[in-house]
Structures are given as structure tokens and as C-alpha cells.
CSV table of C-alpha atoms in Angstrom, one decimal:
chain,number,residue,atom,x,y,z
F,12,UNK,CA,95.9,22.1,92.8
F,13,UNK,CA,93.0,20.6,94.5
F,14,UNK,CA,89.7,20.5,92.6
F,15,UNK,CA,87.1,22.5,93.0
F,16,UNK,CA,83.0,21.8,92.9
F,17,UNK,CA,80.7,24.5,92.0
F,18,UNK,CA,76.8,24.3,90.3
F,19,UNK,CA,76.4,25.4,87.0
F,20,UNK,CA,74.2,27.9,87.3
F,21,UNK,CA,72.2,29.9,89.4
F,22,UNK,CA,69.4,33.1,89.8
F,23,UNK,CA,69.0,35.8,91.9
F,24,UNK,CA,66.5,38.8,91.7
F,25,UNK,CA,68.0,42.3,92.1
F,26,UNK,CA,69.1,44.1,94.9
F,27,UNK,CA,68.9,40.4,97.1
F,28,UNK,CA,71.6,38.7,98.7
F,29,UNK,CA,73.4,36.2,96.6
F,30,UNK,CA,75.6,33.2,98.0
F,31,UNK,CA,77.0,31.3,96.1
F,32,UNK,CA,79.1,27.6,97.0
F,33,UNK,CA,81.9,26.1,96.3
F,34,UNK,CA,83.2,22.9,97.5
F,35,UNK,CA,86.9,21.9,98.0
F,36,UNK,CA,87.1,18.6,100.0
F,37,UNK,CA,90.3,18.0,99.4
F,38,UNK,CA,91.9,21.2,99.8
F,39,UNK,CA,95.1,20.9,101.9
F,40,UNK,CA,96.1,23.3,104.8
F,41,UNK,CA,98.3,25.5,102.8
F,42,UNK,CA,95.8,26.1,100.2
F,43,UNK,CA,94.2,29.7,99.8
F,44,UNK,CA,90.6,30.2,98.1
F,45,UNK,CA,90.6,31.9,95.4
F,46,UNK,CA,87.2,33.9,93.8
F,47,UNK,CA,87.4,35.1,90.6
F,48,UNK,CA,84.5,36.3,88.2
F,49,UNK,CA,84.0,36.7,84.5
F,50,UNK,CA,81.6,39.3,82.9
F,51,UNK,CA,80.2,39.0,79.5
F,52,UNK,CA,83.2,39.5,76.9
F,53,UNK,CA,85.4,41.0,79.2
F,54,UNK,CA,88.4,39.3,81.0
F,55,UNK,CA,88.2,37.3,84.7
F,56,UNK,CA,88.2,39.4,87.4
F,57,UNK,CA,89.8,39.1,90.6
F,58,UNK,CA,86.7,38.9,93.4
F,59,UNK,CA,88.4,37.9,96.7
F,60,UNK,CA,90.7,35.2,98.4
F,61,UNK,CA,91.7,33.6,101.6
F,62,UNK,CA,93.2,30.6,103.7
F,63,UNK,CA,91.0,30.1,107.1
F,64,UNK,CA,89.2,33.3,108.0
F,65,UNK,CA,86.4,35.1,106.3
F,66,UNK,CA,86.8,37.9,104.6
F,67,UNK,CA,85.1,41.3,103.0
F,68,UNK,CA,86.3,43.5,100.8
F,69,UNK,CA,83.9,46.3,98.3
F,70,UNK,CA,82.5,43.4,96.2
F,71,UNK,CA,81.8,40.7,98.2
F,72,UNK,CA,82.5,38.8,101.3
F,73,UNK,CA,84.1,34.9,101.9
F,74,UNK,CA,82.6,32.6,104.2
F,75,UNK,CA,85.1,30.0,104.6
F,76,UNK,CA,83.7,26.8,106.8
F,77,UNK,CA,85.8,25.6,109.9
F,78,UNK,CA,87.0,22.5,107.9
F,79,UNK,CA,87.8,24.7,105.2
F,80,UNK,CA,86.1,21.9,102.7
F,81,UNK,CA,83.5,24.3,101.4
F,82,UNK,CA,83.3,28.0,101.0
F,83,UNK,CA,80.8,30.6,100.0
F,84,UNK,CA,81.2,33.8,98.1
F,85,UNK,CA,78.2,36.5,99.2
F,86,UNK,CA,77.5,39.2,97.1
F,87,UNK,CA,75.3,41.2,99.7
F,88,UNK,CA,72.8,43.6,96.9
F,89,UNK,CA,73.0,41.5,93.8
F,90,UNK,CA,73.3,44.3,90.9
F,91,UNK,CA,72.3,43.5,87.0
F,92,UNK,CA,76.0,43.9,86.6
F,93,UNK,CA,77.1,41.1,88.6
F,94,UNK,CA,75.4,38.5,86.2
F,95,UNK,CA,78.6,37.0,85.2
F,96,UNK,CA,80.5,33.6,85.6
F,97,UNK,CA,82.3,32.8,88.8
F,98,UNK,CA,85.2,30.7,89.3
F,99,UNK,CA,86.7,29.1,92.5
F,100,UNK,CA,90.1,28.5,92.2
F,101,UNK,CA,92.2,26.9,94.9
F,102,UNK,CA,96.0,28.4,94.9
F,103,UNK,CA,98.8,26.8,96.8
F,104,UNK,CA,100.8,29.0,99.1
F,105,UNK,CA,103.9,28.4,97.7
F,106,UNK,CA,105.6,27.3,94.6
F,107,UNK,CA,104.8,28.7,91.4
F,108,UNK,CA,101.1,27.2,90.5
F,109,UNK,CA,98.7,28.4,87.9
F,110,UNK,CA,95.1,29.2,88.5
F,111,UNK,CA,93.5,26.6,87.3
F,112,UNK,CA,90.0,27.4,85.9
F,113,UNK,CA,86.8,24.8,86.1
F,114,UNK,CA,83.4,25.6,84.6
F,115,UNK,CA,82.5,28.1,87.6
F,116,UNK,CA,79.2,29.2,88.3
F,117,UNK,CA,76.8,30.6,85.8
F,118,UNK,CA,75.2,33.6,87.8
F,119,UNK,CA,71.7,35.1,86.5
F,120,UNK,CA,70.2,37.9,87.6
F,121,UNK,CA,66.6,38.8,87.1
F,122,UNK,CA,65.6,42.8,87.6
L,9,UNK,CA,98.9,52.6,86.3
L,10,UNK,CA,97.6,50.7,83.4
L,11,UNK,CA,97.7,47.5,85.2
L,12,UNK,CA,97.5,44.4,81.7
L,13,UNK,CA,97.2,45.7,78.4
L,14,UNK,CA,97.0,43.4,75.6
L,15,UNK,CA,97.6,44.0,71.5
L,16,UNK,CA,95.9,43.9,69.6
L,17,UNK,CA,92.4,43.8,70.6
L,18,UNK,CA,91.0,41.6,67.5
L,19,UNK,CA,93.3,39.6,64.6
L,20,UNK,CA,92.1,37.8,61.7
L,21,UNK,CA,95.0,35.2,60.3
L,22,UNK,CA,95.0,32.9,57.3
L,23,UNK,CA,96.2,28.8,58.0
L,24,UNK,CA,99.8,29.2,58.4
L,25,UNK,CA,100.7,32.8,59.4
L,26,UNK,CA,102.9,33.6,61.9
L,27,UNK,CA,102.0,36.5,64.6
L,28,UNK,CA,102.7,37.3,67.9
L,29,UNK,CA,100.5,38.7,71.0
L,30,UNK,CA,102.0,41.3,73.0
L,31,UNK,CA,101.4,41.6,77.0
L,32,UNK,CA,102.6,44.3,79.2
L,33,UNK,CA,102.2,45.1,82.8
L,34,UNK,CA,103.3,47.6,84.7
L,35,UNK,CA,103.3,46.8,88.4
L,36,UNK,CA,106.4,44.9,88.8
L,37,UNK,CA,104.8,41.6,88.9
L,38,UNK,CA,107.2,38.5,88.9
L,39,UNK,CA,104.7,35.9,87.3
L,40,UNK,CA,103.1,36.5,83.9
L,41,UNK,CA,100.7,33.6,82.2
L,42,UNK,CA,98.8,33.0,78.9
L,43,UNK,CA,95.2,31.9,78.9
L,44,UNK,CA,93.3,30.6,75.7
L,45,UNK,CA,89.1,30.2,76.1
L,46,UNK,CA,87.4,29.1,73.4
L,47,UNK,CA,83.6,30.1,72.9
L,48,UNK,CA,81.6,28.5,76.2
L,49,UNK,CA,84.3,27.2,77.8
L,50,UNK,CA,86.6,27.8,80.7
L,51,UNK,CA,89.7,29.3,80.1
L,52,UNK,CA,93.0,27.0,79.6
L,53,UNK,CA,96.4,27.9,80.4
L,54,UNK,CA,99.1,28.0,77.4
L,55,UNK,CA,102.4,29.0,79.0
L,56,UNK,CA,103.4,30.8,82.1
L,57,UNK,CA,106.4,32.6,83.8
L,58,UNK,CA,107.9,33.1,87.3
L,59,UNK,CA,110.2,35.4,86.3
L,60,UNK,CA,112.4,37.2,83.5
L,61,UNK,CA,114.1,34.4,81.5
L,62,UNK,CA,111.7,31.5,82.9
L,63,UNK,CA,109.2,29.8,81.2
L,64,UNK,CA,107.2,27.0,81.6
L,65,UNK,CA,104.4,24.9,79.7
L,66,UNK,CA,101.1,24.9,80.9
L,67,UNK,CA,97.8,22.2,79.3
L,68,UNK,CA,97.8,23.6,76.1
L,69,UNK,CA,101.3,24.8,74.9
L,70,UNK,CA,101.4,22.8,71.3
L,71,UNK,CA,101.3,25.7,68.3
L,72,UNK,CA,102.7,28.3,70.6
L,73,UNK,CA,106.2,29.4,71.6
L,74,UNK,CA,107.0,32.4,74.7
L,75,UNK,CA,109.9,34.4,76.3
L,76,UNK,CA,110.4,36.4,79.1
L,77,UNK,CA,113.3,38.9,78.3
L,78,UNK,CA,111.6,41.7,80.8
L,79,UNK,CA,109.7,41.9,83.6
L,80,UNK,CA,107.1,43.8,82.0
L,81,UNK,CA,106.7,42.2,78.7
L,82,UNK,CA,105.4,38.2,78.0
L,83,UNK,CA,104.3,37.9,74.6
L,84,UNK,CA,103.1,35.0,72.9
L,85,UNK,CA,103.9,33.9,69.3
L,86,UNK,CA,101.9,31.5,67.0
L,87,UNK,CA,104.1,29.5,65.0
L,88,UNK,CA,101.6,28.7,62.1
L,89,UNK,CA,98.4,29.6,63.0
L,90,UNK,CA,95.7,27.1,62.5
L,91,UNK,CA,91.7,27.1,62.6
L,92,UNK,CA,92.0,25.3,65.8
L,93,UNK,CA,93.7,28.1,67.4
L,94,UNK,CA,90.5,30.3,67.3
L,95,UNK,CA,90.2,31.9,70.4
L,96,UNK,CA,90.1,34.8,72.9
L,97,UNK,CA,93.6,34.8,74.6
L,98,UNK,CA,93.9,36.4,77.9
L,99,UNK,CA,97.4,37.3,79.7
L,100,UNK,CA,97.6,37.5,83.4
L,101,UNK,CA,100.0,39.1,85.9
L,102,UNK,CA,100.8,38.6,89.7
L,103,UNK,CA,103.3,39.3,92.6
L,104,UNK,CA,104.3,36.0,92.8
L,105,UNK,CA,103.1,32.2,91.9
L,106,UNK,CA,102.1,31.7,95.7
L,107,UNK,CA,98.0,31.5,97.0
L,108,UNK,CA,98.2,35.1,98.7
L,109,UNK,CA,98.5,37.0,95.8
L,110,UNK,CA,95.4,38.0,93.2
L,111,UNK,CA,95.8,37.6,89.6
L,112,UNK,CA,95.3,40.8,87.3
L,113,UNK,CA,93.9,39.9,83.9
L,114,UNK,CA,94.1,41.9,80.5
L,115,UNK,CA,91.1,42.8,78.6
L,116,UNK,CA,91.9,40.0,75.6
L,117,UNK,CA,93.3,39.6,72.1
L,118,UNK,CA,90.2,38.4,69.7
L,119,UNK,CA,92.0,36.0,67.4
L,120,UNK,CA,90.2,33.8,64.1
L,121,UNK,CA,91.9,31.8,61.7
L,122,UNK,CA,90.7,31.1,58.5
């Protein structure tokens, strides 16, 4: 799989929009983007995914650039509960490949 | 639907024990893996499977040994546990292997070795 680049950390006060970037510049055209989020103690979560388009679901939104070598997961009302560690995972379309987990994104958030 | 359950919860071993890790899922899912994340740090995958009866190694598959007899069932067996295999193990289930398909995770085994 492709690797992934995300910052360590980052802060965002409560109830503001939260966007947070990953960048995948050598992601291949059959590769889907993965989101994937860790809360304190608790196992990963799944967030959201997908190959060219952008996409919302309940928890967050994907905004996928037109090259498709950068992405950015948006967490619209940032909660106190969504202070948690998120990954970005690139998965191939076919074949059997693990998710493959980097150091992900350290995400603070300040009432 | 209980989705990945995990037993048990937390296990203390002494140097040399022998145990095993159970993981279940319920919702058919074809391809079943084993995480290992060590305190701070990402987690690292152990073994996986695409199917009953296939296994494969992921990074980190020295000290551990896996089957796949079921669908439902993947556990995980130490050998002879070791201090270095102090961890928080996760198992994780999906559909299939392939980038459309979310990964469900289970809540963790809590294991120390002394």
C-alpha cells in the first residue's frame, strides 16, 4: 500500500469545524482512502472511505482533491468526544491487503 | 448483532505460558486480522485471514501462531509468552480484503507478561 502523510497533532475549540489532511502522493488509481479513528482506550473506529468523489456520512465528510494526492477528513461541529487519533489508510481495491496503520493524527480539542 | 467481540478483556501471564485470544464475529465477514499496539504507538498487524482455512503473516508474526477453522472464529495463540509481548491486541473483521469495504474492530484483549 501506498504511504500516507498526516501531522502529528492538531487543536480545535468545540463545536468548530475541524479538517484535518492527509497526503497520499503516490496513491495509484485503484486505491480507496481509508479514515479510521482511535478514541482513548478503545479500539480504531471506522470514520469513512472513498476512491475519487467526496463523501458524507453521520460523522464526517471526505474531501478528496481532483489528483487524488491529498485528502481531507471534516468533522463539521467538533465535540469533546472526537478528541481521538486519526488514521489515513490507503486500501487497494483488490487483492487481500491489510490496513496498514501510520502514526495518524493526534486530534485535541479544547471546550 | 454483536459485530467483534474479543476474550478476555485483560490477561496477566508469567514468561513462558501458553494462552490463546479468542475473536468472533458475526456478520459473515470473509477476512479476519490480528493487531498488536504497544503503549503510544500505532497499531501492527500480527496475522491475517481471507478466508476459513487461510492464513497469512503480517509484520510482526514471530511468538504467535493462528487458524481459521470457521468463518466466525480467528483466535490467536501465544506460544510462550514473553515480556516483549506486552500489549493491547485488537482483532478486526471485513467483507472482503478489497478498498471498498470498512474494517470492524473489537474492543481489545489487555495482555502483560511478567
Amino acid at each position: 500500500d501506498a504511504k500516507t502523510t498526516q501531522p502529528n497533532s492538531m487543536e480545535s475549540n468545540e463545536e468548530e469545524p475541524v479538517h484535518l489532511p492527509c497526503n497520499h502522493s503516490t496513491i495509484s488509481g485503484t486505491d480507496y482512502i481509508h479514515w479510521y479513528r482511535q478514541l482513548p482506550s478503545q479500539g480504531p473506529e471506522y470514520v469513512i472511505h472513498g476512491l475519487t468523489s467526496n463523501v458524507n456520512n453521520r460523522m464526517a465528510s471526505l474531501a478528496i482533491a481532483e489528483d487524488r494526492k491529498s485528502s481531507t477528513l471534516i468533522l463539521h461541529r467538533a465535540t469533546l468526544r472526537d478528541a481521538a487519533v486519526y488514521y489515513c489508510i490507503l486500501r487497494a481495491l483488490s487483492g487481500n491487503t491489510p490496513l496498514v496503520f501510520g502514526k495518524g493524527t493526534r486530534l485535541s480539542v479544547i471546550a | 448483532n454483536a459485530g467483534v467481540t474479543q476474550t478476555p478483556k485483560f490477561q496477566v501471564l508469567k514468561t513462558g505460558q501458553s494462552m490463546t485470544l479468542q475473536c468472533a464475529q458475526d456478520m459473515n465477514h470473509e477476512y479476519m486480522s490480528w493487531y498488536r499496539q504497544d503503549p503510544g504507538m500505532g497499531l501492527r498487524l500480527i496475522h491475517y485471514s481471507v478466508g476459513a482455512g487461510i492464513t497469512d503473516q503480517g509484520e510482526v508474526p514471530n511468538g504467535y501462531n493462528v487458524s481459521r477453522s470457521t468463518t466466525e472464529d480467528f483466535p490467536l495463540r501465544l506460544l510462550s509468552a514473553a515480556p516483549s509481548q506486552t500489549s493491547v491486541y485488537f482483532c478486526a473483521s471485513s467483507y472482503s480484503g478489497g478498498g471498498r469495504n470498512e474494517q470492524f474492530f473489537g474492543p481489545g484483549t489487555r495482555l502483560t507478561v511478567l
